[in-house]
mmCIF file of C-alpha atoms and ligand atoms in Angstrom:
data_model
loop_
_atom_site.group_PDB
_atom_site.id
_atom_site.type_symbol
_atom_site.label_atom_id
_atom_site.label_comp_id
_atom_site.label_asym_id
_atom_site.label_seq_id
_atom_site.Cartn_x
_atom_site.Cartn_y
_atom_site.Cartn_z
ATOM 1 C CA UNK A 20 15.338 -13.309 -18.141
ATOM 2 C CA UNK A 21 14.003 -14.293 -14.841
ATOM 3 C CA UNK A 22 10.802 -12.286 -13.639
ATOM 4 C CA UNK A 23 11.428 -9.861 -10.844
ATOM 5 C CA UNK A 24 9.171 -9.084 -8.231
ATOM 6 C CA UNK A 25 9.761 -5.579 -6.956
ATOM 7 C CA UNK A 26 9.007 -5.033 -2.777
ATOM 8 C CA UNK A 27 8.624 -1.339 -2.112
ATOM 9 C CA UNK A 28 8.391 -1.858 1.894
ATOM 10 C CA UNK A 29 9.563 -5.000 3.433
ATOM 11 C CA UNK A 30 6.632 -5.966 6.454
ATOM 12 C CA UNK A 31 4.896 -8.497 7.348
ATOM 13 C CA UNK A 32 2.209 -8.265 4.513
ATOM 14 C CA UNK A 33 5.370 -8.128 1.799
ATOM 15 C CA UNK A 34 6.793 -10.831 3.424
ATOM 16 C CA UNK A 35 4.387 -12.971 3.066
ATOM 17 C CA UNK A 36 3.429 -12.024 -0.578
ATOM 18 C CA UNK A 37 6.953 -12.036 -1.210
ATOM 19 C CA UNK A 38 6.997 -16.114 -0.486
ATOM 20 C CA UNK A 39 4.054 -16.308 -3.095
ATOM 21 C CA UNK A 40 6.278 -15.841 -5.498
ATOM 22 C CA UNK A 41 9.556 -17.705 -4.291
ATOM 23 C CA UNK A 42 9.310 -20.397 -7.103
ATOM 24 C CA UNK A 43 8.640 -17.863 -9.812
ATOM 25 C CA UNK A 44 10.328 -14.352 -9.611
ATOM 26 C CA UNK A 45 13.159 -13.173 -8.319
ATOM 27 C CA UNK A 46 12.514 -11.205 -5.453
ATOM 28 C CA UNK A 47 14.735 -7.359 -4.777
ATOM 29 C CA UNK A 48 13.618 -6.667 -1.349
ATOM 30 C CA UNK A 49 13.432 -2.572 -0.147
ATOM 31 C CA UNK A 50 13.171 -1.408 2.956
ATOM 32 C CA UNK A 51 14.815 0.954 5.448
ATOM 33 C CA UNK A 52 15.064 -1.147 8.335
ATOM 34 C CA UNK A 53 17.550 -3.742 7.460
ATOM 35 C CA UNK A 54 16.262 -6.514 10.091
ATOM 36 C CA UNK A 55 13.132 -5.995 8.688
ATOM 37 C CA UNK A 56 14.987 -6.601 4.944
ATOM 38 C CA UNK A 57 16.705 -10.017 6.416
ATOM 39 C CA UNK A 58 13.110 -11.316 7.405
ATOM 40 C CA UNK A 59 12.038 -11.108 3.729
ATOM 41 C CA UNK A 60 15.331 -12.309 2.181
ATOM 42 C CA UNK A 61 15.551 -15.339 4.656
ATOM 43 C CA UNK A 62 11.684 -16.140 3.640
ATOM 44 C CA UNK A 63 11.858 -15.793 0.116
ATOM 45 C CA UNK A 64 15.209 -18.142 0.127
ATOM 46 C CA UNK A 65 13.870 -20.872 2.587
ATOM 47 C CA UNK A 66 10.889 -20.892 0.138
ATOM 48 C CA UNK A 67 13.399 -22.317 -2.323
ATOM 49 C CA UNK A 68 13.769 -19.069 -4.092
ATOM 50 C CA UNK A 69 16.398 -16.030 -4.779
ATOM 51 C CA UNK A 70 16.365 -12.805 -3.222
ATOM 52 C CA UNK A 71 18.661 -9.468 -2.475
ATOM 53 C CA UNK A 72 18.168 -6.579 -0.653
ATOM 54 C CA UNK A 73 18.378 -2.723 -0.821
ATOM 55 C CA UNK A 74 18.504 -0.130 1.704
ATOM 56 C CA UNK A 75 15.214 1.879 0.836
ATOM 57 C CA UNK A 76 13.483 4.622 2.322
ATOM 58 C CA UNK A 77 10.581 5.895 0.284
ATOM 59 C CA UNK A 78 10.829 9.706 0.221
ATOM 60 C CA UNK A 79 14.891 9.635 -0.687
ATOM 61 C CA UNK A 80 14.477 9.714 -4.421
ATOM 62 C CA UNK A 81 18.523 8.657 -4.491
ATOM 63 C CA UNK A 82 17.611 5.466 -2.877
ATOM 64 C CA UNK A 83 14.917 5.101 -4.699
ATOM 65 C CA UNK A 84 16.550 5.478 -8.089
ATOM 66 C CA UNK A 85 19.357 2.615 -6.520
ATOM 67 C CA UNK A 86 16.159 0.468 -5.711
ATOM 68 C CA UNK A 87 14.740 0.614 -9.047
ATOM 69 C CA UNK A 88 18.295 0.389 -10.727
ATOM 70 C CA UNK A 89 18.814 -3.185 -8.884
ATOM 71 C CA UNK A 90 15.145 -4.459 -9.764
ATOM 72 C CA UNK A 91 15.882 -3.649 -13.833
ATOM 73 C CA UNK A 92 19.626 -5.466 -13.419
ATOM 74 C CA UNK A 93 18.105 -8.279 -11.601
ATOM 75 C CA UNK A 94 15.733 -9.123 -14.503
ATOM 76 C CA UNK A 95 12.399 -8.544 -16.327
ATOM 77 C CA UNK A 96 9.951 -6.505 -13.623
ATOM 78 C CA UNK A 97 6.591 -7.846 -14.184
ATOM 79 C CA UNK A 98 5.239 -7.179 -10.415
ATOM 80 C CA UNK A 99 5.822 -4.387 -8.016
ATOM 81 C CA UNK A 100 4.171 -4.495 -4.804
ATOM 82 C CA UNK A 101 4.115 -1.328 -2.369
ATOM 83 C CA UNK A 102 3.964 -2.074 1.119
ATOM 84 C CA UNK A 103 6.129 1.003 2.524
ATOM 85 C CA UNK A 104 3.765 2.370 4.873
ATOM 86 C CA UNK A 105 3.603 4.264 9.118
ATOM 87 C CA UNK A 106 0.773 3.883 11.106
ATOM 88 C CA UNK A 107 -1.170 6.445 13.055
ATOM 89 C CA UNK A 108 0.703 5.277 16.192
ATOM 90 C CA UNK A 109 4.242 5.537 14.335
ATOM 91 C CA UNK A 110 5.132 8.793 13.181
ATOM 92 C CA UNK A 111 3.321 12.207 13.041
ATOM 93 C CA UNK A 112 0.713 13.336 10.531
ATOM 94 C CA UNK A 113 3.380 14.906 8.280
ATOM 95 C CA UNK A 114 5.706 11.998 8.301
ATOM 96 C CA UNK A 115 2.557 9.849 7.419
ATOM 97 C CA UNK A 116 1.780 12.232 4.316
ATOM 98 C CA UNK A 117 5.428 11.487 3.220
ATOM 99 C CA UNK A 118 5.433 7.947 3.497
ATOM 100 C CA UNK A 119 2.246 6.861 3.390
ATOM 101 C CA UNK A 120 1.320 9.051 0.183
ATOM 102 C CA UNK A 121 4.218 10.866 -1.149
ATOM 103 C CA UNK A 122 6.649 7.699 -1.157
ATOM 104 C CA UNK A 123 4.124 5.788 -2.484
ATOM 105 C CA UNK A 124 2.990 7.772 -5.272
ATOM 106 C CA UNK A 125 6.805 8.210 -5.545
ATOM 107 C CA UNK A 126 7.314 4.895 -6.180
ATOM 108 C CA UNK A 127 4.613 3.988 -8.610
ATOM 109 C CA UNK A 128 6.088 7.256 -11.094
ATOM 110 C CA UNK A 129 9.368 5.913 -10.534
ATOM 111 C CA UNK A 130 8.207 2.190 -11.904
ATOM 112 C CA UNK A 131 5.854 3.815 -14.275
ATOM 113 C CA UNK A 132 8.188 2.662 -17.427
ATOM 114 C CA UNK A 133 9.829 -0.329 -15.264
ATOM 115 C CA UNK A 134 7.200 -3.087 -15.776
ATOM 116 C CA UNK A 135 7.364 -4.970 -18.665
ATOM 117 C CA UNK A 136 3.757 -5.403 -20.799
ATOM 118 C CA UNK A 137 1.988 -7.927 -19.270
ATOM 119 C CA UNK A 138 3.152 -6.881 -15.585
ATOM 120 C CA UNK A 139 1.170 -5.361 -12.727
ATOM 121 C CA UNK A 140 1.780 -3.743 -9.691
ATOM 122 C CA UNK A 141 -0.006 -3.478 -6.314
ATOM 123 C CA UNK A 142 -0.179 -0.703 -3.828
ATOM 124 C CA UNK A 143 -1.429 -1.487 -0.322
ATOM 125 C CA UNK A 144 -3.884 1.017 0.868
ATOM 126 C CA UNK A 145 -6.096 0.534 3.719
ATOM 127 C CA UNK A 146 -9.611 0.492 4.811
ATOM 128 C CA UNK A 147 -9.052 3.612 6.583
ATOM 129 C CA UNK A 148 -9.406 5.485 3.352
ATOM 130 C CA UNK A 149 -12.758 4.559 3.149
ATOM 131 C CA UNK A 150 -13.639 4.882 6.676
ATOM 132 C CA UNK A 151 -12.714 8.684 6.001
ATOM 133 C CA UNK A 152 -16.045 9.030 4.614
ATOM 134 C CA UNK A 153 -16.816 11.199 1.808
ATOM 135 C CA UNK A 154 -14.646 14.059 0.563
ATOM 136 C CA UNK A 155 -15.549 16.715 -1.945
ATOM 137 C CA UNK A 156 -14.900 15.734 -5.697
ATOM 138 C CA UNK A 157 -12.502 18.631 -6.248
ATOM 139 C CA UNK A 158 -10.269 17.882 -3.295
ATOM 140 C CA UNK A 159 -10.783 14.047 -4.767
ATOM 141 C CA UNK A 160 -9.808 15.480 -8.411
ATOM 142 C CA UNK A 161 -6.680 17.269 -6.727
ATOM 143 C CA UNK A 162 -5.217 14.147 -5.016
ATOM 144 C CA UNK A 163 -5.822 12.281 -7.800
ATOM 145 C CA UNK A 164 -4.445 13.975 -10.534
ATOM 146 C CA UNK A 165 -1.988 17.052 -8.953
ATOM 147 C CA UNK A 166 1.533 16.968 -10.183
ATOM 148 C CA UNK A 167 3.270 15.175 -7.753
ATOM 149 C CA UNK A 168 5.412 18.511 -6.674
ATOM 150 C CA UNK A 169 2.225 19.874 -5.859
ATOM 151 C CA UNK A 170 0.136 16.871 -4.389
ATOM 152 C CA UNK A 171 2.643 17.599 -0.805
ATOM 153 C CA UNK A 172 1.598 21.581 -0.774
ATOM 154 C CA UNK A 173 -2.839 20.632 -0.934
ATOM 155 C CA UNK A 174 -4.252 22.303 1.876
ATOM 156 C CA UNK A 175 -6.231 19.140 2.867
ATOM 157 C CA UNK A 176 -2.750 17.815 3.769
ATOM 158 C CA UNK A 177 -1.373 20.520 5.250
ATOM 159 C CA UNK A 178 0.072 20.463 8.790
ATOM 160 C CA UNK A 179 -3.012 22.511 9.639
ATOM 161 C CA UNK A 180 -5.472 20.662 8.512
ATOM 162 C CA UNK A 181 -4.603 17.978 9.803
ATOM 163 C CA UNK A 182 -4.263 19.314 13.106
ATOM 164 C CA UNK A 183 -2.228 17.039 15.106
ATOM 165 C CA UNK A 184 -3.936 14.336 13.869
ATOM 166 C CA UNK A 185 -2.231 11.328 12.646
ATOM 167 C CA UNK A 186 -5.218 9.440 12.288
ATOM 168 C CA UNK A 187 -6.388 12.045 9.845
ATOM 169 C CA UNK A 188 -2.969 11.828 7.829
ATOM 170 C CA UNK A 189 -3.346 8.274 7.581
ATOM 171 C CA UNK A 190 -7.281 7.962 6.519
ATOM 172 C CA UNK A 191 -6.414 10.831 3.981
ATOM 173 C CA UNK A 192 -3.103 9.065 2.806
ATOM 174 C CA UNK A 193 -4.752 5.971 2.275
ATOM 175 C CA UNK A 194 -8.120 7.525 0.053
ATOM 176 C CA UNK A 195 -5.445 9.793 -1.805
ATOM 177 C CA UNK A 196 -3.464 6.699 -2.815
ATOM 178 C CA UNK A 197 -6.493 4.783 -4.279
ATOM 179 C CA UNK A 198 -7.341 7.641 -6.124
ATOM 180 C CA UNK A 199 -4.073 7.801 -7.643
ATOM 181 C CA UNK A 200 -3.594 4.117 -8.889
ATOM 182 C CA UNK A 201 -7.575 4.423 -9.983
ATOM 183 C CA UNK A 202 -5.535 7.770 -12.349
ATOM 184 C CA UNK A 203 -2.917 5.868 -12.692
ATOM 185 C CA UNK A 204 -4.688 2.639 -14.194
ATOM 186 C CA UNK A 205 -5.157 4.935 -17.918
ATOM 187 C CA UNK A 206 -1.550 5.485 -19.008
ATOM 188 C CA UNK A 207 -0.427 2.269 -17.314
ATOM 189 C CA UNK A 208 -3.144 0.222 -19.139
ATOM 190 C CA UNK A 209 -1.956 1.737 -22.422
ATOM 191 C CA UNK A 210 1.857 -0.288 -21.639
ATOM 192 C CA UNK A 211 -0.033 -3.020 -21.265
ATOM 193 C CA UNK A 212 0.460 -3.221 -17.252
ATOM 194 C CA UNK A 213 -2.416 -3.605 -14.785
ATOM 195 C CA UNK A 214 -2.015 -1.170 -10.608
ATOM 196 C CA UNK A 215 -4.488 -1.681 -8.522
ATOM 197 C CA UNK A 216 -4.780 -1.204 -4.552
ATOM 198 C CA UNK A 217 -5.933 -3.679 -1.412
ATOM 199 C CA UNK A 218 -7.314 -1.913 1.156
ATOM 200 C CA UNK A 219 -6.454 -4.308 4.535
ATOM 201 C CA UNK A 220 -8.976 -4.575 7.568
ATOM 202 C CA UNK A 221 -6.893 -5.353 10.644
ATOM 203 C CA UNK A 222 -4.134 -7.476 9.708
ATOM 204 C CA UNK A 223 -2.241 -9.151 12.298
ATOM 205 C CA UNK A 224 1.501 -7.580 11.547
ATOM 206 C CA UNK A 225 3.795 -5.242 13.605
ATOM 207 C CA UNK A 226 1.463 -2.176 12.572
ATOM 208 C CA UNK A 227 -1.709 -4.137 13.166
ATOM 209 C CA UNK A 228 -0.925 -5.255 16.631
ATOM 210 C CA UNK A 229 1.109 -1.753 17.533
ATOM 211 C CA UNK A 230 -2.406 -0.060 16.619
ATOM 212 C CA UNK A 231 -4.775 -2.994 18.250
ATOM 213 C CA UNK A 232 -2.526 -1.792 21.521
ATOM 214 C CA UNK A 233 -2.608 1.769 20.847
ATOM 215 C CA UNK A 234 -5.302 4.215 22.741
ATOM 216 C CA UNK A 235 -6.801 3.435 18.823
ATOM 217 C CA UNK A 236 -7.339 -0.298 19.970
ATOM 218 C CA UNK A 237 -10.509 0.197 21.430
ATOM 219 C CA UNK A 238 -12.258 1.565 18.536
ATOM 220 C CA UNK A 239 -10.578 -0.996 15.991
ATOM 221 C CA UNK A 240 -12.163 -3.459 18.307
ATOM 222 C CA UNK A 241 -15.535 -2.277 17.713
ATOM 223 C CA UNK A 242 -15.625 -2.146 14.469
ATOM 224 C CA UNK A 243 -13.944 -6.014 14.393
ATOM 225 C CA UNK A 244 -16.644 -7.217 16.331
ATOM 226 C CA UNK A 245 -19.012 -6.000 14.021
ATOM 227 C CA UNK A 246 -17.802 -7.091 10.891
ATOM 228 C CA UNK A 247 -19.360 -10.228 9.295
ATOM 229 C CA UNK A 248 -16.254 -11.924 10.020
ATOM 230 C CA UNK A 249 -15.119 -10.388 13.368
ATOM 231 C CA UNK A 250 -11.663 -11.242 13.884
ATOM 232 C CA UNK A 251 -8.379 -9.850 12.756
ATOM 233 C CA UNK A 252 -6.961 -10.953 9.220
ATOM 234 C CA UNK A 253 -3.954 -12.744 8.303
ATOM 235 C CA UNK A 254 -0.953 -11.846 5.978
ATOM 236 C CA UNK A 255 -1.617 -15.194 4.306
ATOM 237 C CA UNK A 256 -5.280 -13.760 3.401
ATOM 238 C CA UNK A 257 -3.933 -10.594 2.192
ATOM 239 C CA UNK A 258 -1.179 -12.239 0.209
ATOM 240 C CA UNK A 259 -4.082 -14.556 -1.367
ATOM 241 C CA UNK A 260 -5.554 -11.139 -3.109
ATOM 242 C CA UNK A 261 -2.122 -9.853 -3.722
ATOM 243 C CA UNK A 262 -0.854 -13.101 -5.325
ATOM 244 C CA UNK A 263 -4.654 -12.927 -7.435
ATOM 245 C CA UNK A 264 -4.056 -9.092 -8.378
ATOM 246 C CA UNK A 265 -0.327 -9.590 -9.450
ATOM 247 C CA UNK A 266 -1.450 -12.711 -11.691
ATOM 248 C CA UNK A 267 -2.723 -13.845 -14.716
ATOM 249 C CA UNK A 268 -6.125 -14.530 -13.028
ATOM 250 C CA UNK A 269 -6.471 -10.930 -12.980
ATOM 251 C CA UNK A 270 -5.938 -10.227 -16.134
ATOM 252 C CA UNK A 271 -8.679 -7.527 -16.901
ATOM 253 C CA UNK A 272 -8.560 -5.674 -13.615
ATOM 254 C CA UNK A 273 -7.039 -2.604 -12.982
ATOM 255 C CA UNK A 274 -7.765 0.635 -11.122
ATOM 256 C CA UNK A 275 -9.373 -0.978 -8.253
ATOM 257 C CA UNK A 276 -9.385 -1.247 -4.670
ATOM 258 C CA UNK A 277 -10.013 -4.587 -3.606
ATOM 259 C CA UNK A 278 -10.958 -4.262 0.320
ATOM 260 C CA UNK A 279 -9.969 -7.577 1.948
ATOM 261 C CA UNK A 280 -11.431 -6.701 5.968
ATOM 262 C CA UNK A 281 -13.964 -9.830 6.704
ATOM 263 C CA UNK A 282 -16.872 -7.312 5.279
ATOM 264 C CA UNK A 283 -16.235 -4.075 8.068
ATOM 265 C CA UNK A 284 -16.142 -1.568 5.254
ATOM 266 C CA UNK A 285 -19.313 -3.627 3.529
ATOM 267 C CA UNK A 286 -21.722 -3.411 6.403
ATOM 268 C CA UNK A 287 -20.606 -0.402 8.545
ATOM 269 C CA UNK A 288 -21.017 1.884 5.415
ATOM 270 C CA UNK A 289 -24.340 0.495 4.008
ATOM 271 C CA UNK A 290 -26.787 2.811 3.836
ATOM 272 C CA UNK A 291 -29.585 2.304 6.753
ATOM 273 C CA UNK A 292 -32.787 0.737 5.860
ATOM 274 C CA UNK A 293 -35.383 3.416 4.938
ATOM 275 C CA UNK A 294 -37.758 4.236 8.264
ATOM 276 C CA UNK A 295 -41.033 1.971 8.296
HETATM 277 N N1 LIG B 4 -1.538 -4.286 9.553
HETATM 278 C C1 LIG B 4 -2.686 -3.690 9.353
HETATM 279 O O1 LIG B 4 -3.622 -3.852 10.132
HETATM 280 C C2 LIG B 4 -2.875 -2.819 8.131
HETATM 281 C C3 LIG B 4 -4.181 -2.479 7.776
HETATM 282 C C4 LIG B 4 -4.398 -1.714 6.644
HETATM 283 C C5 LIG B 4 -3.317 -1.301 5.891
HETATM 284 N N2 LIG B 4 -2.054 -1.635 6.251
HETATM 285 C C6 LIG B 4 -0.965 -1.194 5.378
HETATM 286 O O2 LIG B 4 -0.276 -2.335 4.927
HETATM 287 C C7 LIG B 4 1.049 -1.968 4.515
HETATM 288 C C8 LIG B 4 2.026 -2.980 5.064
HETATM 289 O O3 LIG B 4 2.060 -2.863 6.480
HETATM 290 P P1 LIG B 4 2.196 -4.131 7.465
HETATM 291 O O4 LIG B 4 0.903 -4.342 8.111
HETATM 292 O O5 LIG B 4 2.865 -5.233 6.743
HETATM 293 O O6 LIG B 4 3.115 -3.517 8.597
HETATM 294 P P2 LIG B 4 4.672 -3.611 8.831
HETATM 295 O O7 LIG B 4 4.955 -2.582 9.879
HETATM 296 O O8 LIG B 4 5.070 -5.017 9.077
HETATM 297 O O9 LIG B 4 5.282 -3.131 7.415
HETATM 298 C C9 LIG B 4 5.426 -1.804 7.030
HETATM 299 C C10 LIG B 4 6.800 -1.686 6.396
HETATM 300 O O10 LIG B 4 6.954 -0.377 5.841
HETATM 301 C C11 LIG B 4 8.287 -0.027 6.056
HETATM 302 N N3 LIG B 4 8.481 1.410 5.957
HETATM 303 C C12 LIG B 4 8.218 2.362 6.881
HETATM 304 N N4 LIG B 4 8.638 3.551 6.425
HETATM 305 C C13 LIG B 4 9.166 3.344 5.187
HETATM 306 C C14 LIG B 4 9.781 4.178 4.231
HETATM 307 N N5 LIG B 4 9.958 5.489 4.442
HETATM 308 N N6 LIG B 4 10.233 3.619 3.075
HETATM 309 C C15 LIG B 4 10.080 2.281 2.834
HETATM 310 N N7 LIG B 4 9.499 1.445 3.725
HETATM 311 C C16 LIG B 4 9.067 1.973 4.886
HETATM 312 C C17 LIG B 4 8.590 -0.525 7.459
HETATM 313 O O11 LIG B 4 9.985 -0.579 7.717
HETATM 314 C C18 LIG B 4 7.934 -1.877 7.420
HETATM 315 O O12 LIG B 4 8.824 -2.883 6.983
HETATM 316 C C19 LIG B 4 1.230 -0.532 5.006
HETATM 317 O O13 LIG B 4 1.046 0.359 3.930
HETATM 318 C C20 LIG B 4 0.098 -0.349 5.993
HETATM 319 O O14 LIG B 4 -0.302 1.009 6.097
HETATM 320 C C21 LIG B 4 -1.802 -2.369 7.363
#
């Protein structure tokens, strides 16, 4: 049967991955916003390559179960990428924990037994979860391992504790979801299929240049400039890793977070040379 690449979150950064793998895979494009669905679809086909679309939102486990329904009848799923994801400048802290973690982490249980051996899937994090900074191991143990009908309810990402703060809800988000495909990477190793994350620097898409112009642009700025590479990424550079992760080259790596952000995360979180 022809392969089938599974898109959990139709963007900019799918889109372009999605194109990767016109000539190979058929591609079963989800996303909620349909114009954002015909982008894909029209890619993948003037690539040379087949493609159909589903209405999905994330955190509606119907629509979810119709997404992953169409991906098994459309052939064998050997990649799933997850690129279903709200920015700090998009939706409020709890909508952020929904989509951002919850539909994720939805996603990759609902898949868990989809890909075939051999297969691998990709969830696109960001380098805000590092930029969070450290957290303490049990609240690190609880997002990685909590039942998912209890991951929601942790204090951490409570509506308190994050405090208005959608920043917050996206830098937690984003760590929590690492530290669930790095959890994840055990049971789905022994079915013989590889998850890892990317963690993007600023990538210029719809949520990259809606944050760049944000009261958040400033700061991203900063931290651009000071990055060994100090300029904003492509979706071509991002889809270079994902296309690398998803494929045979990558054939012994899973649970990892491959940051792709022209060396930010590198050099801004290197510890400072010891006082002479
Ligand atoms: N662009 C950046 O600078 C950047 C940096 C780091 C990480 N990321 C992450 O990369 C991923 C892809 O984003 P992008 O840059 O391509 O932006 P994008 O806005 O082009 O794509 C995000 C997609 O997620 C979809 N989406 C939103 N809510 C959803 C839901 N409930 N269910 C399913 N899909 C939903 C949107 O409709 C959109 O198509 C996201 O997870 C984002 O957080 C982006």
């Amino acid at each position: 049967m022809t392969p089938v690449l599974a898109l959990a979150g139709a963007g900019d950064m799918a889109t372009a991955v999605a194109v990767r793998f016109a000539a190979t895979h058929t591609v079963v494009v989800g996303d909620p916003r349909a114009a954002n669905r015909a982008v894909t679809v029209e890619a993948v086909r003037a690539a040379g390559g087949t493609a159909t679309e589903v209405p999905l939102d994330v955190t509606d486990p119907d629509q979810l179960a119709a997404f992953r329904a169409t991906c098994a009848e459309a052939g064998t799923v050997t990649a799933l990428l997850v690129a279903a994801g709200l920015g700090p400048v998009q939706a409020t802290p709890a909508r952020i924990v929904e989509v951002d973690l919850l539909g994720v982490v939805r996603v990759v249980e609902v898949f868990a037994d989809v890909l075939a051996p051999g297969g691998a899937a990709l969830v696109i994090s960001s380098i805000a979860g590092h930029y969070l900074g450290p957290v303490a191991p049990e609240v690190e143990g609880a997002w990685a391992h909590l039942p998912f009908e209890e991951l929601g309810a942790h204090p951490e990402l409570s509506a308190e504790a994050l405090a208005d703060n959608p920043s917050l809800a996206y830098m937690r988000a984003k760590r929590a979801v690492q530290l669930r495909v790095r959890a994840a990477a055990g049971p789905w190793g022994a079915r013989g299929v590889r998850i890892n994350t990317i963690s993007p620097g600023v990538i210029d898409t719809a949520m990259g240049r809606e944050e760049l112009a944000s009261p958040h642009g400033a700061g991203m700025r900063m931290l651009l400039d000071a990055a060994p590479l100090p300029r904003v990424g492509t979706v071509e550079e991002v889809a270079s890793a994902a296309a690398f992760l998803l494929g045979p080259e990558a054939a012994y790596i899973t649970g990892t977070d491959l940051i792709v952000d022209g060396g930010s995360v590198a050099t801004a979180l290197l510890p400072p040379a010891p006082a002479t």
